[in-house]
Tab-separated table of C-alpha atoms and ligand atoms in Angstrom:
chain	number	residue	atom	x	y	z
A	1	UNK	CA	0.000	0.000	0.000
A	2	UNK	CA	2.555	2.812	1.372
A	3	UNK	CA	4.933	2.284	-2.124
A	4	UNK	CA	7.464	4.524	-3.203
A	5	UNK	CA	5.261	6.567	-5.586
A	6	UNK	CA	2.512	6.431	-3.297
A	7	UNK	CA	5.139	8.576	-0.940
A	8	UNK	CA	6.523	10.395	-3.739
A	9	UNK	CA	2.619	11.823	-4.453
A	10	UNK	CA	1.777	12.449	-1.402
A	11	UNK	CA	5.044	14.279	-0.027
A	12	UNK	CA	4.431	16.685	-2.984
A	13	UNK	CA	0.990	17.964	-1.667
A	14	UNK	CA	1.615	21.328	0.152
A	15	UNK	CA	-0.389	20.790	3.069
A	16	UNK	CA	2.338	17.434	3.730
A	17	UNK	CA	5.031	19.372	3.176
A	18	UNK	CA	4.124	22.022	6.172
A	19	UNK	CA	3.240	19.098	8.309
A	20	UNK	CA	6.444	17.253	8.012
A	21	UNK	CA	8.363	20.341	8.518
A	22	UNK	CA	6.711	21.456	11.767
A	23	UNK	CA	6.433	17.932	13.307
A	24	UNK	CA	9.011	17.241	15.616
A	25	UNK	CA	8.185	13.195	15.233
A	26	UNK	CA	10.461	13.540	12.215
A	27	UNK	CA	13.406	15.374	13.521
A	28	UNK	CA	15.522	12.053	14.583
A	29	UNK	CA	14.923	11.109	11.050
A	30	UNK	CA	16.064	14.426	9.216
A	31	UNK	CA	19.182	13.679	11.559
A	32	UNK	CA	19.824	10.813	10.265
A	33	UNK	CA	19.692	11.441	6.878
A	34	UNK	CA	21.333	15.333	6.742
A	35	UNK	CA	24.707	16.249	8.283
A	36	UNK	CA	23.150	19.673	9.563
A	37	UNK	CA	22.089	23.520	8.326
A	38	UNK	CA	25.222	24.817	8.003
A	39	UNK	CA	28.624	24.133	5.906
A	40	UNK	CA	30.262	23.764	9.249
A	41	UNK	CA	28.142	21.038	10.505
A	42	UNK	CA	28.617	18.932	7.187
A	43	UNK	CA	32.711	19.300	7.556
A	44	UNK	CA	32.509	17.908	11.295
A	45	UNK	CA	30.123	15.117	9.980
A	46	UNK	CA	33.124	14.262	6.521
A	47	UNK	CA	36.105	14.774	8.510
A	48	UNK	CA	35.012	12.244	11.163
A	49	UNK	CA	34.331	10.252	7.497
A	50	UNK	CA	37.282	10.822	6.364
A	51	UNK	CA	39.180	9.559	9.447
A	52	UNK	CA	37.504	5.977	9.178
A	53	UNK	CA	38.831	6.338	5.826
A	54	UNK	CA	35.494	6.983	3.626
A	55	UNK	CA	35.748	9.997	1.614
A	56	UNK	CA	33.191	12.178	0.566
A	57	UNK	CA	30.927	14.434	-1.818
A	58	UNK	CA	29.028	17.188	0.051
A	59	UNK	CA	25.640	18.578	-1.400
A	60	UNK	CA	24.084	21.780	-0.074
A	61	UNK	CA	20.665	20.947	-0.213
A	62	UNK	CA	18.009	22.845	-2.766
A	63	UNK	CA	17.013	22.423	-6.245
A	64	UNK	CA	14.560	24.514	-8.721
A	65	UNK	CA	15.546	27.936	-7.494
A	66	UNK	CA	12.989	30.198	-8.466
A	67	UNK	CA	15.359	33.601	-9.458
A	68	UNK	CA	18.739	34.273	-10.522
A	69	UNK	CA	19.472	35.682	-7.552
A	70	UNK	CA	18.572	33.088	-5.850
A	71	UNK	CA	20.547	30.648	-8.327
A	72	UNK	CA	23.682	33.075	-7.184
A	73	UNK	CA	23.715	32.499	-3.518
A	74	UNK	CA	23.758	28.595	-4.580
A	75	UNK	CA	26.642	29.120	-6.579
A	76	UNK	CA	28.329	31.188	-3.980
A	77	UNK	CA	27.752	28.499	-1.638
A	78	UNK	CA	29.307	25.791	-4.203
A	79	UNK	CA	32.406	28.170	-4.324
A	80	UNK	CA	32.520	28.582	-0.725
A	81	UNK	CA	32.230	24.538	-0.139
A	82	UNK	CA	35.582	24.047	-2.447
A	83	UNK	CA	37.250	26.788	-0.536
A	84	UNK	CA	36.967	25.534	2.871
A	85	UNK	CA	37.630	22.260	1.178
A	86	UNK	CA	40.455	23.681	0.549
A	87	UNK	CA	41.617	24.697	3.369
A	88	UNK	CA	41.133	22.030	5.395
A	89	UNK	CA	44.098	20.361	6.991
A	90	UNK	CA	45.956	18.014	4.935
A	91	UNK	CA	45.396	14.766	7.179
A	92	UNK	CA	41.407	15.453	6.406
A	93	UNK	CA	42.406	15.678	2.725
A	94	UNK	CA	44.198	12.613	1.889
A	95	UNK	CA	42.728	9.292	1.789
A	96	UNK	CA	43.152	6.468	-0.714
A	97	UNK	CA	40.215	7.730	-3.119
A	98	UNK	CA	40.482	10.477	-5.901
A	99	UNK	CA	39.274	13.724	-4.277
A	100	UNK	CA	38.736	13.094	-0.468
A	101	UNK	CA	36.100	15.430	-0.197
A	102	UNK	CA	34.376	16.730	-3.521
A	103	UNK	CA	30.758	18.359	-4.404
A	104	UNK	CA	27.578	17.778	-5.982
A	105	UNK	CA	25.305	20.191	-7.476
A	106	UNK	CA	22.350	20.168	-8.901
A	107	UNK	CA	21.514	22.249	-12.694
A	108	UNK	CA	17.902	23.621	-11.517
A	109	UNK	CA	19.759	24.961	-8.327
A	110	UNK	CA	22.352	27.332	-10.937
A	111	UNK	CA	19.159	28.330	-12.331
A	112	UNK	CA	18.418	25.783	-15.108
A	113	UNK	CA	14.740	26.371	-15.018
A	114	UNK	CA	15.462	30.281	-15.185
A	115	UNK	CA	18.008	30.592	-18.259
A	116	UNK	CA	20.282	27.246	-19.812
A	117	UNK	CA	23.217	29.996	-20.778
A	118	UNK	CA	22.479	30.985	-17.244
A	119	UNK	CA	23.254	27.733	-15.735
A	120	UNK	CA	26.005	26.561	-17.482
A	121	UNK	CA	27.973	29.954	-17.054
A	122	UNK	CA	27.222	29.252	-13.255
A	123	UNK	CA	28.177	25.406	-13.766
A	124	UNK	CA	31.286	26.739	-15.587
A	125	UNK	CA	32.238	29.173	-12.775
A	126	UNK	CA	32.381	26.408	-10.167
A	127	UNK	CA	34.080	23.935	-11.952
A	128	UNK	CA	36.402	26.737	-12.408
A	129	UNK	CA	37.132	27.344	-9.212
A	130	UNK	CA	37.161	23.645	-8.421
A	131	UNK	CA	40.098	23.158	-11.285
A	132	UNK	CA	41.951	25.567	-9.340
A	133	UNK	CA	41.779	23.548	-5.827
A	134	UNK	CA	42.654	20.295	-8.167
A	135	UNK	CA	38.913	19.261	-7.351
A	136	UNK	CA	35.662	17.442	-8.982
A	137	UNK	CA	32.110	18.541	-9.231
A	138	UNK	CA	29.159	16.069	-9.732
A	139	UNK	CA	26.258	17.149	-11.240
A	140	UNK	CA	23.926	15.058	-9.719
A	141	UNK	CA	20.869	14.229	-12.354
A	142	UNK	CA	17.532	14.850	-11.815
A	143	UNK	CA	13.669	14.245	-12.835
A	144	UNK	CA	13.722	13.035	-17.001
A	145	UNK	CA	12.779	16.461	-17.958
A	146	UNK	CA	16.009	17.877	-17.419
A	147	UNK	CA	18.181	13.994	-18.404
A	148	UNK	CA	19.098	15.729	-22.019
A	149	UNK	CA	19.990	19.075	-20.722
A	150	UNK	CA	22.410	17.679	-18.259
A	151	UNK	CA	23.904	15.656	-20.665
A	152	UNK	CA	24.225	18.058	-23.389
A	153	UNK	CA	25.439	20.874	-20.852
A	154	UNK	CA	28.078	18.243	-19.312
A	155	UNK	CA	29.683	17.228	-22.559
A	156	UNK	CA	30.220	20.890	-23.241
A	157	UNK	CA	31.796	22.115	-20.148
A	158	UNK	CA	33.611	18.570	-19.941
A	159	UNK	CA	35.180	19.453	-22.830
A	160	UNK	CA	36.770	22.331	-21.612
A	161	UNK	CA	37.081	21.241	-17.912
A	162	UNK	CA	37.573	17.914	-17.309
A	163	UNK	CA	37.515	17.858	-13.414
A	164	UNK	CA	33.050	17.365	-13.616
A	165	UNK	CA	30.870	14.623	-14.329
A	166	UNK	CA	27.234	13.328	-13.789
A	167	UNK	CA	25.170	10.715	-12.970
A	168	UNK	CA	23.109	8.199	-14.729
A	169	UNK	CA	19.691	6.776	-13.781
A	170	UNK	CA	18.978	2.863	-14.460
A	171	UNK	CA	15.550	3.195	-14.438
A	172	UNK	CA	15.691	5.961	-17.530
A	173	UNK	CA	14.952	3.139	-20.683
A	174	UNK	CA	17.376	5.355	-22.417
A	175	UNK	CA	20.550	4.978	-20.347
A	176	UNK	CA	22.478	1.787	-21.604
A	177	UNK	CA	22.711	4.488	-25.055
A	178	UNK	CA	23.659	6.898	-22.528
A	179	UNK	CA	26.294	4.668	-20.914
A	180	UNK	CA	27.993	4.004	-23.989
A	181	UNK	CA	27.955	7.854	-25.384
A	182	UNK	CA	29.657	8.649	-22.150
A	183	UNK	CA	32.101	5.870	-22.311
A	184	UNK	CA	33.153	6.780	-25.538
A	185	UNK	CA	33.855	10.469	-24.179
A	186	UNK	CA	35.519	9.128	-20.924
A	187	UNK	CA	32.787	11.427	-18.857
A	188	UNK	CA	32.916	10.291	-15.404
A	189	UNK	CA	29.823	8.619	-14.228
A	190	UNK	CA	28.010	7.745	-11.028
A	191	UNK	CA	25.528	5.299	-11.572
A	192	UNK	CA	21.957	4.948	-9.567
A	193	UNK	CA	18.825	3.621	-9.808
A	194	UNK	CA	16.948	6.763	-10.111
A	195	UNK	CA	14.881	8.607	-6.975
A	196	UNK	CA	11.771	10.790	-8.910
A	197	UNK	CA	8.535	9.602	-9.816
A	198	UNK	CA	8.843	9.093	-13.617
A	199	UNK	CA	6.206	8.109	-15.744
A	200	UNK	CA	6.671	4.222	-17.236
A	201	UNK	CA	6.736	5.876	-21.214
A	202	UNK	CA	10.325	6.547	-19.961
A	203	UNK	CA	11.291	4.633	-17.183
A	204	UNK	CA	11.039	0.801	-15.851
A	205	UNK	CA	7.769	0.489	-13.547
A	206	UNK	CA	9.316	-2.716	-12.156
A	207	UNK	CA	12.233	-3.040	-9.834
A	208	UNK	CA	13.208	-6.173	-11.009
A	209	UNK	CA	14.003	-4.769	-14.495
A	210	UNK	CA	16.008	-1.393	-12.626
A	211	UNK	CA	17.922	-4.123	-10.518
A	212	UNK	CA	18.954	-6.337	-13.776
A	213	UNK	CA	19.058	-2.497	-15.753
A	214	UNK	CA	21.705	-1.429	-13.121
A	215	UNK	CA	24.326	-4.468	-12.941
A	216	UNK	CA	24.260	-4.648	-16.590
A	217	UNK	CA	25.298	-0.641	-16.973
A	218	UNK	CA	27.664	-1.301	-14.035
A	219	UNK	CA	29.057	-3.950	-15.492
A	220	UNK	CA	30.136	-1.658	-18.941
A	221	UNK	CA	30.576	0.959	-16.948
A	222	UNK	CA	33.260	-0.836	-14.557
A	223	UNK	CA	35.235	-2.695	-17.933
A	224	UNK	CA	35.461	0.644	-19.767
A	225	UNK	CA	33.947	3.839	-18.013
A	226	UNK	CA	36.580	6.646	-16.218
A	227	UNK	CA	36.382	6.258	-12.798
A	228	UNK	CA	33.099	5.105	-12.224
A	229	UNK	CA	31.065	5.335	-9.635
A	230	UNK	CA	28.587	2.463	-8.222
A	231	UNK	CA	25.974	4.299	-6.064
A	232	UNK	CA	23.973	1.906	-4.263
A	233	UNK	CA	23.006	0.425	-0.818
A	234	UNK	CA	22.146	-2.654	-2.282
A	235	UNK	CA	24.194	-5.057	-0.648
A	236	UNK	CA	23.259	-8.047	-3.549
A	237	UNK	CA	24.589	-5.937	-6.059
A	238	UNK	CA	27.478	-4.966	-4.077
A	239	UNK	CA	28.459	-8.531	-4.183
A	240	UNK	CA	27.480	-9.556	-7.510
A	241	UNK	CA	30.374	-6.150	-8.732
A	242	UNK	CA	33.364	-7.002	-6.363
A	243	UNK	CA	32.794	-10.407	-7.706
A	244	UNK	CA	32.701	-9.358	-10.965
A	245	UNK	CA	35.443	-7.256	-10.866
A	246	UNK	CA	37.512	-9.822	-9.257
A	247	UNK	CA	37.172	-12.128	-12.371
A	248	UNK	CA	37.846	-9.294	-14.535
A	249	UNK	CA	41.126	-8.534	-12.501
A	250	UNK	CA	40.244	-5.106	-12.223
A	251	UNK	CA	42.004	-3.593	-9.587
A	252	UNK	CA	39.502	-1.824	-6.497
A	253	UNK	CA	41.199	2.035	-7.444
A	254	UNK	CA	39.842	1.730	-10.817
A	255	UNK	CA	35.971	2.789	-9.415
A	256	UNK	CA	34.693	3.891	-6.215
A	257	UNK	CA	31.499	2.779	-4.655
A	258	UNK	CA	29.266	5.183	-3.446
A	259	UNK	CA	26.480	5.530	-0.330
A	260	UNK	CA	24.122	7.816	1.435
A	261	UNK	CA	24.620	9.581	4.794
A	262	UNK	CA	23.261	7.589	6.982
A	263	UNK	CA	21.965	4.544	5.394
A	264	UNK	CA	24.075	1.193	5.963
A	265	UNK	CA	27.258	2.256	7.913
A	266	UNK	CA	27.823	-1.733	8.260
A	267	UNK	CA	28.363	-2.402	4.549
A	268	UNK	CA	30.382	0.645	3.791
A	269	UNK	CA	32.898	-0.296	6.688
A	270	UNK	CA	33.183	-3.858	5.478
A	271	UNK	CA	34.099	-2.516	1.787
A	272	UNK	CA	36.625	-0.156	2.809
A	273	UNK	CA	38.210	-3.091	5.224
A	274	UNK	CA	38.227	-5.195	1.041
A	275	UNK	CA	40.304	-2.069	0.220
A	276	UNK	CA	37.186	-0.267	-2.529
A	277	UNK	CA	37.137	2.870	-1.946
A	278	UNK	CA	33.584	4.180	-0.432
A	279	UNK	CA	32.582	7.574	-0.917
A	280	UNK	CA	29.622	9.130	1.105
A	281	UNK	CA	27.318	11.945	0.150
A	282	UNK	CA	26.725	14.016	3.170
A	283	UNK	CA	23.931	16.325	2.458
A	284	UNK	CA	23.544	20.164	4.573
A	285	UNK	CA	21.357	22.865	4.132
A	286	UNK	CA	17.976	23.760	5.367
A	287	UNK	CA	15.998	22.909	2.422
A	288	UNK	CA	15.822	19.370	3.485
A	289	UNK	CA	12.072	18.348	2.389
A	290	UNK	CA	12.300	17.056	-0.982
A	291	UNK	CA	16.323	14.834	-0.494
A	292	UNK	CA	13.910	13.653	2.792
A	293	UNK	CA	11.041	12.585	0.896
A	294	UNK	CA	13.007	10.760	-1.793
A	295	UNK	CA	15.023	8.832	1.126
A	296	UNK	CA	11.423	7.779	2.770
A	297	UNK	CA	9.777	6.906	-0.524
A	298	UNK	CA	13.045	4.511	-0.859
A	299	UNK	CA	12.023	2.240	2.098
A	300	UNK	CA	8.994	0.486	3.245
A	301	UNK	CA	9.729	0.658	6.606
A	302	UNK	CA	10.572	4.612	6.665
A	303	UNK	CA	6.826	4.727	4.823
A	304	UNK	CA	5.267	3.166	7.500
A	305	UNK	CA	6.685	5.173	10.079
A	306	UNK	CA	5.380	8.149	8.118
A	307	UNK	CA	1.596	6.631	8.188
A	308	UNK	CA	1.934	5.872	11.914
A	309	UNK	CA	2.984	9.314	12.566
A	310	UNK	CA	-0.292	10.570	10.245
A	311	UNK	CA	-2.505	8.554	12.326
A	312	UNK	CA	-1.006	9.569	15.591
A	313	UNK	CA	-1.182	13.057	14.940
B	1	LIG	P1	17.263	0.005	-3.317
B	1	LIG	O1	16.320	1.148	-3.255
B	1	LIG	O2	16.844	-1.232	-4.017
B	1	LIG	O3	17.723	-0.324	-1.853
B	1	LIG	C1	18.584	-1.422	-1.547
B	1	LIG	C2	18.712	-1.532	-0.035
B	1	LIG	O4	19.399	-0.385	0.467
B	1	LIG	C3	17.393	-1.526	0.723
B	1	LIG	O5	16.853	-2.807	0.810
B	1	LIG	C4	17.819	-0.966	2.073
B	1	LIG	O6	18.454	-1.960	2.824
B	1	LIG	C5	18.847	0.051	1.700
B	1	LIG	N1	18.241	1.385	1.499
B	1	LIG	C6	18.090	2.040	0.328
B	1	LIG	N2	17.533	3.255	0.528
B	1	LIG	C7	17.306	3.348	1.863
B	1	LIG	C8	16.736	4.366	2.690
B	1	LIG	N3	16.315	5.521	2.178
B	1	LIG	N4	16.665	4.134	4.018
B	1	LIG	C9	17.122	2.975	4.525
B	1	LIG	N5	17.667	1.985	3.809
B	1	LIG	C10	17.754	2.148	2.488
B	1	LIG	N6	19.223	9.499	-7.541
B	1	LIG	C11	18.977	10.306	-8.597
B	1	LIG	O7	17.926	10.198	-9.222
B	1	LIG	N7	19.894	11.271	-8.949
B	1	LIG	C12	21.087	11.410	-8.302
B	1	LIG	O8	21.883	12.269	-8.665
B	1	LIG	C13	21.358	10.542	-7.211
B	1	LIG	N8	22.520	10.633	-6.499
B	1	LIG	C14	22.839	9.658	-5.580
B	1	LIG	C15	24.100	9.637	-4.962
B	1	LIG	C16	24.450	8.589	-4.130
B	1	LIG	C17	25.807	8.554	-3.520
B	1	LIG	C18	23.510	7.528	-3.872
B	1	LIG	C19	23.870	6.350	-3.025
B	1	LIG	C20	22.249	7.586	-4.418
B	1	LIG	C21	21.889	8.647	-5.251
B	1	LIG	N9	20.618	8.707	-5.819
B	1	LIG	C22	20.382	9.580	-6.852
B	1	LIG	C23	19.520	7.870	-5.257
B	1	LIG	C24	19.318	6.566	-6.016
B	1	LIG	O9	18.739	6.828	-7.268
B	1	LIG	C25	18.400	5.609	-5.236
B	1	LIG	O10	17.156	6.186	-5.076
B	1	LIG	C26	18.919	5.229	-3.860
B	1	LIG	O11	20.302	5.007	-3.881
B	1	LIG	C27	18.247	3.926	-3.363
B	1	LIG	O12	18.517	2.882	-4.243
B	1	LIG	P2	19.530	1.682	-3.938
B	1	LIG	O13	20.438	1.590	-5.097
B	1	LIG	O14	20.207	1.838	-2.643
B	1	LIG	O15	18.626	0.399	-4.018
């Protein structure tokens, strides 16, 4: 009954939205899942990461902004992220893993939905900056609206910058094409299932054909992509890729795997004890709601707690 689109709909209705927010019955949750409000709180949260040797990508949290201005104090923020990065002591920026602690941004939040030049002069600007501090920036991908923009927009500035990449979603139909196009460009790629509610004329309604979708595009991604990255808490597929890339002989630096804040500390300890290297996205910022609602709609059990909570109050 509680599914994951039935918790995608209903966290988009605005009167949800204000409840969630003002309950405190959720707070422990939002902990969980988000390092904090502030910059600050996300560093204390990597660098204790980064001493059990996990590194990390921090995302400030917010997407769709709704002017440029607003766009600009995102992109400040991005720039401020690398700096402190930066400036960080060197113990808390060296670990086995390419970029200890790198970002992710999202396109709507350098104002996709305002202006596309817009955006990818923004997009440009930080990946500037980030080429200057010898650092990466993800562009994490979003609802399929926006899947061809992204890609376009990251070929172009990958082009001319090659320290950014994105992500791919294997519930899209269209992403084993989009696998190979960014293969044969060497674009660095973090693969997921896919979090928004898509309609099935462009992505698989059934998990079984995501799950099979995802090892498959791991699989090419692992023999021939640049530094891939395997983003999943799915322990069977975990298994079925260190296996697979121990018959393959390829070596554990070639790709990273790479897991939520907060969401199976067991398995990402046991991988970096095998020697992968784990990265963690630690997510800040005080526009929490929709990163939340995605990370409930992912789990049965966090749904349930949600209709409890309803009921109760
Ligand atoms: P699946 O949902 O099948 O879960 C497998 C197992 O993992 C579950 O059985 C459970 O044990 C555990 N688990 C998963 N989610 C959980 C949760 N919320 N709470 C508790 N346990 C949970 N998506 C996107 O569309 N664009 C993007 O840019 C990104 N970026 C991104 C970065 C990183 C580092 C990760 C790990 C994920 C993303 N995602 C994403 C989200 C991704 O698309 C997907 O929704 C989640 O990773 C959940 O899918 P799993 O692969 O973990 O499998």
């Amino acid at each position: 009954m509680f599914g994951r689109s039935f918790i995608l709909k209903i966290s988009s209705l605005p009167r949800m939205e204000a409840f969630v927010k003002s309950s405190r019955i959720f707070r422990p949750m939002v902990g969980r899942f988000i390092a904090g409000d502030g910059l600050d709180d996300a560093l204390v949260v990597s660098r204790a990461l980064i001493s059990k040797s996990l590194s990390v990508s921090l995302d400030y949290l917010g997407e769709n902004t709704h002017s440029k201005e607003e766009a600009n104090t995102a992109v400040a923020t991005y720039v401020s992220m690398l700096e402190a990065i930066a400036k960080l002591p060197e113990s808390a920026r060296k670990s086995s893993a390419t970029e200890p602690l790198n970002i992710s941004i999202k396109l709507t939040q350098c104002g996709l939905d305002q202006e596309e030049a817009f955006a990818e002069k923004n997009l440009r600007h930080v990946v500037s900056v980030a080429a200057r501090y010898e650092n990466f920036v993800r562009v994490d991908m979003e609802a399929s609206p926006y899947t061809q923009r992204t890609l376009d927009m990251i070929q172009r500035v990958q082009a001319d910058l090659p320290n950014t990449g994105t992500v791919l979603q294997s519930y899209l139909y269209r992403t084993d094409e989009d696998v190979e196009r960014m293969i044969e460009k060497q674009i660095r790629i973090r693969l997921v299932k896919g979090a928004y509610l898509e309609p099935s004329t462009v992505a698989y309604p059934e998990k079984t054909k995501v799950d099979e979708a995802y090892v498959r595009q791991a699989k090419r991604l692992v023999l021939a992509g640049r530094y891939p990255a395997l983003a999943t808490q799915d322990e069977r597929i975990i298994n079925e890729m260190t296996a697979f890339a121990k018959a393959q002989c390829i070596s554990p630096d070639r790709f990273e795997f790479q897991m939520l804040y907060g969401i199976r500390r067991d398995l990402q300890e046991i991988l970096v004890n095998q020697g992968y290297n784990v990265r963690i996205y630690v997510p800040f910022g005080d526009a929490w709601y929709p990163y939340f609602t995605r990370r409930l709609a992912e789990r049965p059990a966090n749904a349930l707690f949600i209709a409890k909570a309803l009921f109760k109050g």
